[in-house]
Amino acid sequence: MLDSPPSPRRRQLLTSSALYALTTATLWPYVGRAAACDDAANWIPPDAFLADLPRLMQALRVPAIGMAVVERGEVVWSRSLGVMNAEARTPVVESTLFEDASLSKPVFAYLVLQLADLGVIDLDAPLVRYRRMDYLADHPWVDLVTARDVLRHSTGLPNWRKDPAKETLVPAVKPGTRIDYSGEAIFWLQLVVETLTNESLDASMQRLLFGPAGMRDSSYTWSKDLAARSVYGHRAVEDEETGMPPQMLRDTWNAAQIVADRWGKPLSAWRYEDAARALPDVQAITPKGLVNWAGDILANAAASLRTTPGDYARFMALMVRTRREPWQITEATRTAMLTKQIDVPGRWTDKGLGWNLEATPRGPVFYHSGSNGGIFKNFALGDARGQRALVALTNAGSGNVLYRRVVRAATGHDLLAFDL
């Protein structure tokens, strides 16, 4: 008598177990090199690993990966492999844009700290002093949230509301008392920055950071050119569904683009008021439930950054480089970004300003991961003492499995962040 076929859940577990065994086994050729990494070694992935990378990508069903390395405060290496879209098979090139997801947050944090250094914003002043959004709850804890709380994730606010069109935003605990990772808080701070600069997020970014840093292929927003150069996201290897999944930001941006073209006002210039005015028109041309509030069609400091790997590495170079230009944040502010900002007992990782911090056997590192819609997985890691950094951007839900192997092979770091 034949055994019954495994249930869908059982097949998923079997697939995940086999995937773990396969990817663990394929890592063995590089363990010796990785374990030997020390302060004198660079973080460029070894040749043997790079030669095997296409096989790992195929096994994990990751159509594309982009990587870049900073050494001694300079971008010294970058490489992109694979295709933008598994169905169209368009190869990635140096100018291909990846969706950075939550790697957007540290870049935005840098802008906020530039404004703090310029005296435009006080990190310890209540945000309501600058802008109180109508979707904020009438609660005393709302009045306590500061920019510092936002950047160290101690606002008490949720990551995202389930129904932003109907729910008010309120802290679950008193700000400054615990860590609550919050995209909502980042977005509120973005709207504060809009008020203080009197311009859109992308305009501020281009003026204060992207332009001076030479990040010519970076944007928090959307255009036809950005769309043509942006990778598509793909499901994780254990997902049994076939076909291309919904593309979240791409789908909403394309709809908003129609309204922007009608108005003659590019999305890069939109502020919150523009998105609110466009909302009914966008909802009229999109499936019900795709666009629920103005925040869905506005540049999002928490999640919508697009860059090339090389551009993100240029940003990482600012984080590890000790010499500075007048437009950069001060050395004291850079140090604060990479220093624990709140003491919460029992944590295995700490929060700086925009970055996570972890102690390792070879000294402290800072890092951030990113995941948008379960189909874009990214990671950035830096060592300020060694003036080095690594970024890995992917376009698949299994990309986190792959980028961990890149990090281990290139740096020798096996972070607690990968397991907890």
JSON list of N, CA, C and O in Angstrom, two decimals, residues 145-197:
[
{"chain": "A", "resi": 145, "resn": "VAL", "atom": "N", "xyz": [6.45, 61.52, 22.12]},
{"chain": "A", "resi": 145, "resn": "VAL", "atom": "CA", "xyz": [7.31, 60.92, 21.09]},
{"chain": "A", "resi": 145, "resn": "VAL", "atom": "C", "xyz": [8.26, 61.96, 20.50]},
{"chain": "A", "resi": 145, "resn": "VAL", "atom": "O", "xyz": [7.84, 63.04, 20.08]},
{"chain": "A", "resi": 146, "resn": "THR", "atom": "N", "xyz": [9.54, 61.61, 20.44]},
{"chain": "A", "resi": 146, "resn": "THR", "atom": "CA", "xyz": [10.57, 62.49, 19.88]},
{"chain": "A", "resi": 146, "resn": "THR", "atom": "C", "xyz": [11.23, 61.84, 18.67]},
{"chain": "A", "resi": 146, "resn": "THR", "atom": "O", "xyz": [11.07, 60.64, 18.42]},
{"chain": "A", "resi": 147, "resn": "ALA", "atom": "N", "xyz": [12.00, 62.62, 17.94]},
{"chain": "A", "resi": 147, "resn": "ALA", "atom": "CA", "xyz": [12.75, 62.08, 16.81]},
{"chain": "A", "resi": 147, "resn": "ALA", "atom": "C", "xyz": [13.75, 61.03, 17.28]},
{"chain": "A", "resi": 147, "resn": "ALA", "atom": "O", "xyz": [13.98, 60.02, 16.59]},
{"chain": "A", "resi": 148, "resn": "ARG", "atom": "N", "xyz": [14.34, 61.23, 18.44]},
{"chain": "A", "resi": 148, "resn": "ARG", "atom": "CA", "xyz": [15.27, 60.23, 18.97]},
{"chain": "A", "resi": 148, "resn": "ARG", "atom": "C", "xyz": [14.53, 58.91, 19.22]},
{"chain": "A", "resi": 148, "resn": "ARG", "atom": "O", "xyz": [15.05, 57.83, 18.91]},
{"chain": "A", "resi": 149, "resn": "ASP", "atom": "N", "xyz": [13.32, 59.00, 19.77]},
{"chain": "A", "resi": 149, "resn": "ASP", "atom": "CA", "xyz": [12.53, 57.78, 19.97]},
{"chain": "A", "resi": 149, "resn": "ASP", "atom": "C", "xyz": [12.28, 57.07, 18.64]},
{"chain": "A", "resi": 149, "resn": "ASP", "atom": "O", "xyz": [12.37, 55.85, 18.54]},
{"chain": "A", "resi": 150, "resn": "VAL", "atom": "N", "xyz": [11.96, 57.84, 17.61]},
{"chain": "A", "resi": 150, "resn": "VAL", "atom": "CA", "xyz": [11.69, 57.25, 16.30]},
{"chain": "A", "resi": 150, "resn": "VAL", "atom": "C", "xyz": [12.91, 56.50, 15.79]},
{"chain": "A", "resi": 150, "resn": "VAL", "atom": "O", "xyz": [12.83, 55.35, 15.34]},
{"chain": "A", "resi": 151, "resn": "LEU", "atom": "N", "xyz": [14.08, 57.14, 15.85]},
{"chain": "A", "resi": 151, "resn": "LEU", "atom": "CA", "xyz": [15.29, 56.57, 15.25]},
{"chain": "A", "resi": 151, "resn": "LEU", "atom": "C", "xyz": [15.85, 55.40, 16.05]},
{"chain": "A", "resi": 151, "resn": "LEU", "atom": "O", "xyz": [16.60, 54.59, 15.51]},
{"chain": "A", "resi": 152, "resn": "ARG", "atom": "N", "xyz": [15.49, 55.30, 17.33]},
{"chain": "A", "resi": 152, "resn": "ARG", "atom": "CA", "xyz": [15.94, 54.16, 18.13]},
{"chain": "A", "resi": 152, "resn": "ARG", "atom": "C", "xyz": [14.79, 53.17, 18.40]},
{"chain": "A", "resi": 152, "resn": "ARG", "atom": "O", "xyz": [14.91, 52.24, 19.17]},
{"chain": "A", "resi": 153, "resn": "HIS", "atom": "N", "xyz": [13.66, 53.42, 17.77]},
{"chain": "A", "resi": 153, "resn": "HIS", "atom": "CA", "xyz": [12.47, 52.55, 17.85]},
{"chain": "A", "resi": 153, "resn": "HIS", "atom": "C", "xyz": [11.95, 52.39, 19.29]},
{"chain": "A", "resi": 153, "resn": "HIS", "atom": "O", "xyz": [11.64, 51.29, 19.73]},
{"chain": "A", "resi": 154, "resn": "SER", "atom": "N", "xyz": [11.83, 53.50, 19.97]},
{"chain": "A", "resi": 154, "resn": "SER", "atom": "CA", "xyz": [11.29, 53.47, 21.34]},
{"chain": "A", "resi": 154, "resn": "SER", "atom": "C", "xyz": [10.03, 54.31, 21.47]},
{"chain": "A", "resi": 154, "resn": "SER", "atom": "O", "xyz": [9.72, 54.83, 22.54]},
{"chain": "A", "resi": 155, "resn": "THR", "atom": "N", "xyz": [9.27, 54.45, 20.37]},
{"chain": "A", "resi": 155, "resn": "THR", "atom": "CA", "xyz": [8.06, 55.27, 20.40]},
{"chain": "A", "resi": 155, "resn": "THR", "atom": "C", "xyz": [6.88, 54.53, 21.05]},
{"chain": "A", "resi": 155, "resn": "THR", "atom": "O", "xyz": [5.91, 55.17, 21.47]},
{"chain": "A", "resi": 156, "resn": "GLY", "atom": "N", "xyz": [6.91, 53.21, 21.07]},
{"chain": "A", "resi": 156, "resn": "GLY", "atom": "CA", "xyz": [5.76, 52.43, 21.51]},
{"chain": "A", "resi": 156, "resn": "GLY", "atom": "C", "xyz": [4.72, 52.25, 20.43]},
{"chain": "A", "resi": 156, "resn": "GLY", "atom": "O", "xyz": [3.69, 51.59, 20.64]},
{"chain": "A", "resi": 157, "resn": "LEU", "atom": "N", "xyz": [4.94, 52.82, 19.24]},
{"chain": "A", "resi": 157, "resn": "LEU", "atom": "CA", "xyz": [3.99, 52.71, 18.13]},
{"chain": "A", "resi": 157, "resn": "LEU", "atom": "C", "xyz": [4.12, 51.37, 17.42]},
{"chain": "A", "resi": 157, "resn": "LEU", "atom": "O", "xyz": [5.20, 50.76, 17.43]},
{"chain": "A", "resi": 158, "resn": "PRO", "atom": "N", "xyz": [3.06, 50.89, 16.76]},
{"chain": "A", "resi": 158, "resn": "PRO", "atom": "CA", "xyz": [3.12, 49.63, 16.02]},
{"chain": "A", "resi": 158, "resn": "PRO", "atom": "C", "xyz": [3.97, 49.78, 14.76]},
{"chain": "A", "resi": 158, "resn": "PRO", "atom": "O", "xyz": [4.27, 50.90, 14.34]},
{"chain": "A", "resi": 159, "resn": "ASN", "atom": "N", "xyz": [4.32, 48.64, 14.16]},
{"chain": "A", "resi": 159, "resn": "ASN", "atom": "CA", "xyz": [5.05, 48.70, 12.90]},
{"chain": "A", "resi": 159, "resn": "ASN", "atom": "C", "xyz": [4.16, 49.38, 11.85]},
{"chain": "A", "resi": 159, "resn": "ASN", "atom": "O", "xyz": [4.51, 50.42, 11.32]},
{"chain": "A", "resi": 160, "resn": "TRP", "atom": "N", "xyz": [3.00, 48.79, 11.56]},
{"chain": "A", "resi": 160, "resn": "TRP", "atom": "CA", "xyz": [2.02, 49.39, 10.66]},
{"chain": "A", "resi": 160, "resn": "TRP", "atom": "C", "xyz": [0.62, 49.07, 11.16]},
{"chain": "A", "resi": 160, "resn": "TRP", "atom": "O", "xyz": [0.36, 47.97, 11.63]},
{"chain": "A", "resi": 161, "resn": "ARG", "atom": "N", "xyz": [-0.29, 50.02, 11.03]},
{"chain": "A", "resi": 161, "resn": "ARG", "atom": "CA", "xyz": [-1.69, 49.76, 11.36]},
{"chain": "A", "resi": 161, "resn": "ARG", "atom": "C", "xyz": [-2.31, 48.82, 10.32]},
{"chain": "A", "resi": 161, "resn": "ARG", "atom": "O", "xyz": [-1.95, 48.86, 9.14]},
{"chain": "A", "resi": 162, "resn": "LYS", "atom": "N", "xyz": [-3.22, 47.98, 10.76]},
{"chain": "A", "resi": 162, "resn": "LYS", "atom": "CA", "xyz": [-3.89, 47.06, 9.84]},
{"chain": "A", "resi": 162, "resn": "LYS", "atom": "C", "xyz": [-4.86, 47.79, 8.92]},
{"chain": "A", "resi": 162, "resn": "LYS", "atom": "O", "xyz": [-5.02, 47.42, 7.77]},
{"chain": "A", "resi": 163, "resn": "ASP", "atom": "N", "xyz": [-5.51, 48.82, 9.43]},
{"chain": "A", "resi": 163, "resn": "ASP", "atom": "CA", "xyz": [-6.49, 49.57, 8.64]},
{"chain": "A", "resi": 163, "resn": "ASP", "atom": "C", "xyz": [-6.25, 51.07, 8.85]},
{"chain": "A", "resi": 163, "resn": "ASP", "atom": "O", "xyz": [-6.96, 51.73, 9.61]},
{"chain": "A", "resi": 164, "resn": "PRO", "atom": "N", "xyz": [-5.24, 51.62, 8.18]},
{"chain": "A", "resi": 164, "resn": "PRO", "atom": "CA", "xyz": [-4.88, 53.03, 8.44]},
{"chain": "A", "resi": 164, "resn": "PRO", "atom": "C", "xyz": [-5.97, 54.02, 8.06]},
{"chain": "A", "resi": 164, "resn": "PRO", "atom": "O", "xyz": [-5.96, 55.15, 8.56]},
{"chain": "A", "resi": 165, "resn": "ALA", "atom": "N", "xyz": [-6.91, 53.61, 7.21]},
{"chain": "A", "resi": 165, "resn": "ALA", "atom": "CA", "xyz": [-7.98, 54.53, 6.84]},
{"chain": "A", "resi": 165, "resn": "ALA", "atom": "C", "xyz": [-8.96, 54.74, 7.99]},
{"chain": "A", "resi": 165, "resn": "ALA", "atom": "O", "xyz": [-9.66, 55.75, 8.04]},
{"chain": "A", "resi": 166, "resn": "LYS", "atom": "N", "xyz": [-8.99, 53.81, 8.95]},
{"chain": "A", "resi": 166, "resn": "LYS", "atom": "CA", "xyz": [-9.95, 53.89, 10.04]},
{"chain": "A", "resi": 166, "resn": "LYS", "atom": "C", "xyz": [-9.31, 53.92, 11.43]},
{"chain": "A", "resi": 166, "resn": "LYS", "atom": "O", "xyz": [-9.92, 54.41, 12.38]},
{"chain": "A", "resi": 167, "resn": "GLU", "atom": "N", "xyz": [-8.10, 53.39, 11.56]},
{"chain": "A", "resi": 167, "resn": "GLU", "atom": "CA", "xyz": [-7.45, 53.31, 12.87]},
{"chain": "A", "resi": 167, "resn": "GLU", "atom": "C", "xyz": [-6.66, 54.57, 13.18]},
{"chain": "A", "resi": 167, "resn": "GLU", "atom": "O", "xyz": [-5.98, 55.12, 12.31]},
{"chain": "A", "resi": 168, "resn": "THR", "atom": "N", "xyz": [-6.73, 55.01, 14.43]},
{"chain": "A", "resi": 168, "resn": "THR", "atom": "CA", "xyz": [-5.82, 56.06, 14.87]},
{"chain": "A", "resi": 168, "resn": "THR", "atom": "C", "xyz": [-4.51, 55.42, 15.30]},
{"chain": "A", "resi": 168, "resn": "THR", "atom": "O", "xyz": [-4.43, 54.21, 15.52]},
{"chain": "A", "resi": 169, "resn": "LEU", "atom": "N", "xyz": [-3.49, 56.24, 15.43]},
{"chain": "A", "resi": 169, "resn": "LEU", "atom": "CA", "xyz": [-2.16, 55.77, 15.80]},
{"chain": "A", "resi": 169, "resn": "LEU", "atom": "C", "xyz": [-1.88, 56.15, 17.25]},
{"chain": "A", "resi": 169, "resn": "LEU", "atom": "O", "xyz": [-1.92, 57.34, 17.60]},
{"chain": "A", "resi": 170, "resn": "VAL", "atom": "N", "xyz": [-1.60, 55.16, 18.09]},
{"chain": "A", "resi": 170, "resn": "VAL", "atom": "CA", "xyz": [-1.38, 55.42, 19.50]},
{"chain": "A", "resi": 170, "resn": "VAL", "atom": "C", "xyz": [-0.28, 54.49, 20.03]},
{"chain": "A", "resi": 170, "resn": "VAL", "atom": "O", "xyz": [-0.21, 53.32, 19.63]},
{"chain": "A", "resi": 171, "resn": "PRO", "atom": "N", "xyz": [0.61, 54.97, 20.89]},
{"chain": "A", "resi": 171, "resn": "PRO", "atom": "CA", "xyz": [1.64, 54.11, 21.47]},
{"chain": "A", "resi": 171, "resn": "PRO", "atom": "C", "xyz": [1.02, 53.04, 22.38]},
{"chain": "A", "resi": 171, "resn": "PRO", "atom": "O", "xyz": [0.04, 53.30, 23.09]},
{"chain": "A", "resi": 172, "resn": "ALA", "atom": "N", "xyz": [1.61, 51.86, 22.37]},
{"chain": "A", "resi": 172, "resn": "ALA", "atom": "CA", "xyz": [1.16, 50.78, 23.26]},
{"chain": "A", "resi": 172, "resn": "ALA", "atom": "C", "xyz": [1.76, 50.93, 24.65]},
{"chain": "A", "resi": 172, "resn": "ALA", "atom": "O", "xyz": [1.20, 50.41, 25.63]},
{"chain": "A", "resi": 173, "resn": "VAL", "atom": "N", "xyz": [2.90, 51.62, 24.74]},
{"chain": "A", "resi": 173, "resn": "VAL", "atom": "CA", "xyz": [3.56, 51.86, 26.02]},
{"chain": "A", "resi": 173, "resn": "VAL", "atom": "C", "xyz": [4.08, 53.29, 26.01]},
{"chain": "A", "resi": 173, "resn": "VAL", "atom": "O", "xyz": [4.11, 53.96, 24.97]},
{"chain": "A", "resi": 174, "resn": "LYS", "atom": "N", "xyz": [4.51, 53.76, 27.16]},
{"chain": "A", "resi": 174, "resn": "LYS", "atom": "CA", "xyz": [5.08, 55.10, 27.26]},
{"chain": "A", "resi": 174, "resn": "LYS", "atom": "C", "xyz": [6.36, 55.17, 26.43]},
{"chain": "A", "resi": 174, "resn": "LYS", "atom": "O", "xyz": [7.24, 54.31, 26.55]},
{"chain": "A", "resi": 175, "resn": "PRO", "atom": "N", "xyz": [6.50, 56.15, 25.56]},
{"chain": "A", "resi": 175, "resn": "PRO", "atom": "CA", "xyz": [7.72, 56.28, 24.75]},
{"chain": "A", "resi": 175, "resn": "PRO", "atom": "C", "xyz": [8.98, 56.32, 25.60]},
{"chain": "A", "resi": 175, "resn": "PRO", "atom": "O", "xyz": [8.99, 56.89, 26.71]},
{"chain": "A", "resi": 176, "resn": "GLY", "atom": "N", "xyz": [10.03, 55.69, 25.08]},
{"chain": "A", "resi": 176, "resn": "GLY", "atom": "CA", "xyz": [11.31, 55.68, 25.77]},
{"chain": "A", "resi": 176, "resn": "GLY", "atom": "C", "xyz": [11.49, 54.57, 26.78]},
{"chain": "A", "resi": 176, "resn": "GLY", "atom": "O", "xyz": [12.50, 54.54, 27.49]},
{"chain": "A", "resi": 177, "resn": "THR", "atom": "N", "xyz": [10.53, 53.62, 26.84]},
{"chain": "A", "resi": 177, "resn": "THR", "atom": "CA", "xyz": [10.60, 52.57, 27.86]},
{"chain": "A", "resi": 177, "resn": "THR", "atom": "C", "xyz": [10.91, 51.18, 27.31]},
{"chain": "A", "resi": 177, "resn": "THR", "atom": "O", "xyz": [11.34, 50.32, 28.06]},
{"chain": "A", "resi": 178, "resn": "ARG", "atom": "N", "xyz": [10.69, 50.95, 26.02]},
{"chain": "A", "resi": 178, "resn": "ARG", "atom": "CA", "xyz": [11.02, 49.65, 25.43]},
{"chain": "A", "resi": 178, "resn": "ARG", "atom": "C", "xyz": [11.19, 49.81, 23.92]},
{"chain": "A", "resi": 178, "resn": "ARG", "atom": "O", "xyz": [10.97, 50.90, 23.37]},
{"chain": "A", "resi": 179, "resn": "ILE", "atom": "N", "xyz": [11.61, 48.73, 23.27]},
{"chain": "A", "resi": 179, "resn": "ILE", "atom": "CA", "xyz": [11.81, 48.75, 21.82]},
{"chain": "A", "resi": 179, "resn": "ILE", "atom": "C", "xyz": [10.56, 48.21, 21.12]},
{"chain": "A", "resi": 179, "resn": "ILE", "atom": "O", "xyz": [10.12, 47.10, 21.41]},
{"chain": "A", "resi": 180, "resn": "ASP", "atom": "N", "xyz": [10.01, 49.00, 20.22]},
{"chain": "A", "resi": 180, "resn": "ASP", "atom": "CA", "xyz": [8.90, 48.58, 19.36]},
{"chain": "A", "resi": 180, "resn": "ASP", "atom": "C", "xyz": [9.24, 49.04, 17.95]},
{"chain": "A", "resi": 180, "resn": "ASP", "atom": "O", "xyz": [9.13, 50.23, 17.63]},
{"chain": "A", "resi": 181, "resn": "TYR", "atom": "N", "xyz": [9.65, 48.11, 17.10]},
{"chain": "A", "resi": 181, "resn": "TYR", "atom": "CA", "xyz": [10.03, 48.45, 15.73]},
{"chain": "A", "resi": 181, "resn": "TYR", "atom": "C", "xyz": [8.84, 49.06, 15.01]},
{"chain": "A", "resi": 181, "resn": "TYR", "atom": "O", "xyz": [7.76, 48.46, 14.95]},
{"chain": "A", "resi": 182, "resn": "SER", "atom": "N", "xyz": [9.00, 50.25, 14.45]},
{"chain": "A", "resi": 182, "resn": "SER", "atom": "CA", "xyz": [7.84, 50.96, 13.93]},
{"chain": "A", "resi": 182, "resn": "SER", "atom": "C", "xyz": [8.13, 51.71, 12.63]},
{"chain": "A", "resi": 182, "resn": "SER", "atom": "O", "xyz": [8.86, 52.70, 12.61]},
{"chain": "A", "resi": 183, "resn": "GLY", "atom": "N", "xyz": [7.53, 51.22, 11.55]},
{"chain": "A", "resi": 183, "resn": "GLY", "atom": "CA", "xyz": [7.53, 51.96, 10.30]},
{"chain": "A", "resi": 183, "resn": "GLY", "atom": "C", "xyz": [6.63, 53.18, 10.37]},
{"chain": "A", "resi": 183, "resn": "GLY", "atom": "O", "xyz": [6.90, 54.21, 9.75]},
{"chain": "A", "resi": 184, "resn": "GLU", "atom": "N", "xyz": [5.53, 53.06, 11.11]},
{"chain": "A", "resi": 184, "resn": "GLU", "atom": "CA", "xyz": [4.61, 54.19, 11.28]},
{"chain": "A", "resi": 184, "resn": "GLU", "atom": "C", "xyz": [5.34, 55.40, 11.87]},
{"chain": "A", "resi": 184, "resn": "GLU", "atom": "O", "xyz": [5.10, 56.54, 11.47]},
{"chain": "A", "resi": 185, "resn": "ALA", "atom": "N", "xyz": [6.21, 55.14, 12.85]},
{"chain": "A", "resi": 185, "resn": "ALA", "atom": "CA", "xyz": [6.94, 56.24, 13.48]},
{"chain": "A", "resi": 185, "resn": "ALA", "atom": "C", "xyz": [7.87, 56.92, 12.48]},
{"chain": "A", "resi": 185, "resn": "ALA", "atom": "O", "xyz": [7.98, 58.16, 12.46]},
{"chain": "A", "resi": 186, "resn": "ILE", "atom": "N", "xyz": [8.55, 56.12, 11.66]},
{"chain": "A", "resi": 186, "resn": "ILE", "atom": "CA", "xyz": [9.43, 56.68, 10.64]},
{"chain": "A", "resi": 186, "resn": "ILE", "atom": "C", "xyz": [8.62, 57.54, 9.68]},
{"chain": "A", "resi": 186, "resn": "ILE", "atom": "O", "xyz": [9.05, 58.65, 9.30]},
{"chain": "A", "resi": 187, "resn": "PHE", "atom": "N", "xyz": [7.45, 57.07, 9.29]},
{"chain": "A", "resi": 187, "resn": "PHE", "atom": "CA", "xyz": [6.63, 57.82, 8.34]},
{"chain": "A", "resi": 187, "resn": "PHE", "atom": "C", "xyz": [6.17, 59.14, 8.95]},
{"chain": "A", "resi": 187, "resn": "PHE", "atom": "O", "xyz": [6.15, 60.18, 8.28]},
{"chain": "A", "resi": 188, "resn": "TRP", "atom": "N", "xyz": [5.78, 59.13, 10.22]},
{"chain": "A", "resi": 188, "resn": "TRP", "atom": "CA", "xyz": [5.39, 60.37, 10.89]},
{"chain": "A", "resi": 188, "resn": "TRP", "atom": "C", "xyz": [6.57, 61.35, 10.89]},
{"chain": "A", "resi": 188, "resn": "TRP", "atom": "O", "xyz": [6.40, 62.54, 10.57]},
{"chain": "A", "resi": 189, "resn": "LEU", "atom": "N", "xyz": [7.76, 60.86, 11.21]},
{"chain": "A", "resi": 189, "resn": "LEU", "atom": "CA", "xyz": [8.93, 61.73, 11.21]},
{"chain": "A", "resi": 189, "resn": "LEU", "atom": "C", "xyz": [9.20, 62.27, 9.81]},
{"chain": "A", "resi": 189, "resn": "LEU", "atom": "O", "xyz": [9.63, 63.41, 9.63]},
{"chain": "A", "resi": 190, "resn": "GLN", "atom": "N", "xyz": [8.96, 61.45, 8.79]},
{"chain": "A", "resi": 190, "resn": "GLN", "atom": "CA", "xyz": [9.09, 61.92, 7.41]},
{"chain": "A", "resi": 190, "resn": "GLN", "atom": "C", "xyz": [8.19, 63.12, 7.15]},
{"chain": "A", "resi": 190, "resn": "GLN", "atom": "O", "xyz": [8.60, 64.10, 6.52]},
{"chain": "A", "resi": 191, "resn": "LEU", "atom": "N", "xyz": [6.95, 63.07, 7.66]},
{"chain": "A", "resi": 191, "resn": "LEU", "atom": "CA", "xyz": [6.02, 64.18, 7.45]},
{"chain": "A", "resi": 191, "resn": "LEU", "atom": "C", "xyz": [6.45, 65.41, 8.24]},
{"chain": "A", "resi": 191, "resn": "LEU", "atom": "O", "xyz": [6.22, 66.55, 7.80]},
{"chain": "A", "resi": 192, "resn": "VAL", "atom": "N", "xyz": [7.08, 65.20, 9.38]},
{"chain": "A", "resi": 192, "resn": "VAL", "atom": "CA", "xyz": [7.68, 66.32, 10.12]},
{"chain": "A", "resi": 192, "resn": "VAL", "atom": "C", "xyz": [8.77, 66.97, 9.27]},
{"chain": "A", "resi": 192, "resn": "VAL", "atom": "O", "xyz": [8.85, 68.21, 9.17]},
{"chain": "A", "resi": 193, "resn": "VAL", "atom": "N", "xyz": [9.62, 66.15, 8.65]},
{"chain": "A", "resi": 193, "resn": "VAL", "atom": "CA", "xyz": [10.69, 66.67, 7.79]},
{"chain": "A", "resi": 193, "resn": "VAL", "atom": "C", "xyz": [10.09, 67.45, 6.62]},
{"chain": "A", "resi": 193, "resn": "VAL", "atom": "O", "xyz": [10.62, 68.51, 6.24]},
{"chain": "A", "resi": 194, "resn": "GLU", "atom": "N", "xyz": [9.01, 66.95, 6.05]},
{"chain": "A", "resi": 194, "resn": "GLU", "atom": "CA", "xyz": [8.33, 67.71, 4.98]},
{"chain": "A", "resi": 194, "resn": "GLU", "atom": "C", "xyz": [7.99, 69.12, 5.44]},
{"chain": "A", "resi": 194, "resn": "GLU", "atom": "O", "xyz": [8.20, 70.10, 4.72]},
{"chain": "A", "resi": 195, "resn": "THR", "atom": "N", "xyz": [7.44, 69.22, 6.64]},
{"chain": "A", "resi": 195, "resn": "THR", "atom": "CA", "xyz": [7.04, 70.52, 7.19]},
{"chain": "A", "resi": 195, "resn": "THR", "atom": "C", "xyz": [8.25, 71.43, 7.40]},
{"chain": "A", "resi": 195, "resn": "THR", "atom": "O", "xyz": [8.22, 72.62, 7.07]},
{"chain": "A", "resi": 196, "resn": "LEU", "atom": "N", "xyz": [9.33, 70.86, 7.93]},
{"chain": "A", "resi": 196, "resn": "LEU", "atom": "CA", "xyz": [10.50, 71.67, 8.27]},
{"chain": "A", "resi": 196, "resn": "LEU", "atom": "C", "xyz": [11.28, 72.12, 7.04]},
{"chain": "A", "resi": 196, "resn": "LEU", "atom": "O", "xyz": [11.88, 73.20, 7.03]},
{"chain": "A", "resi": 197, "resn": "THR", "atom": "N", "xyz": [11.29, 71.31, 5.99]},
{"chain": "A", "resi": 197, "resn": "THR", "atom": "CA", "xyz": [12.05, 71.64, 4.78]},
{"chain": "A", "resi": 197, "resn": "THR", "atom": "C", "xyz": [11.19, 72.30, 3.71]},
{"chain": "A", "resi": 197, "resn": "THR", "atom": "O", "xyz": [11.73, 72.86, 2.75]}
]
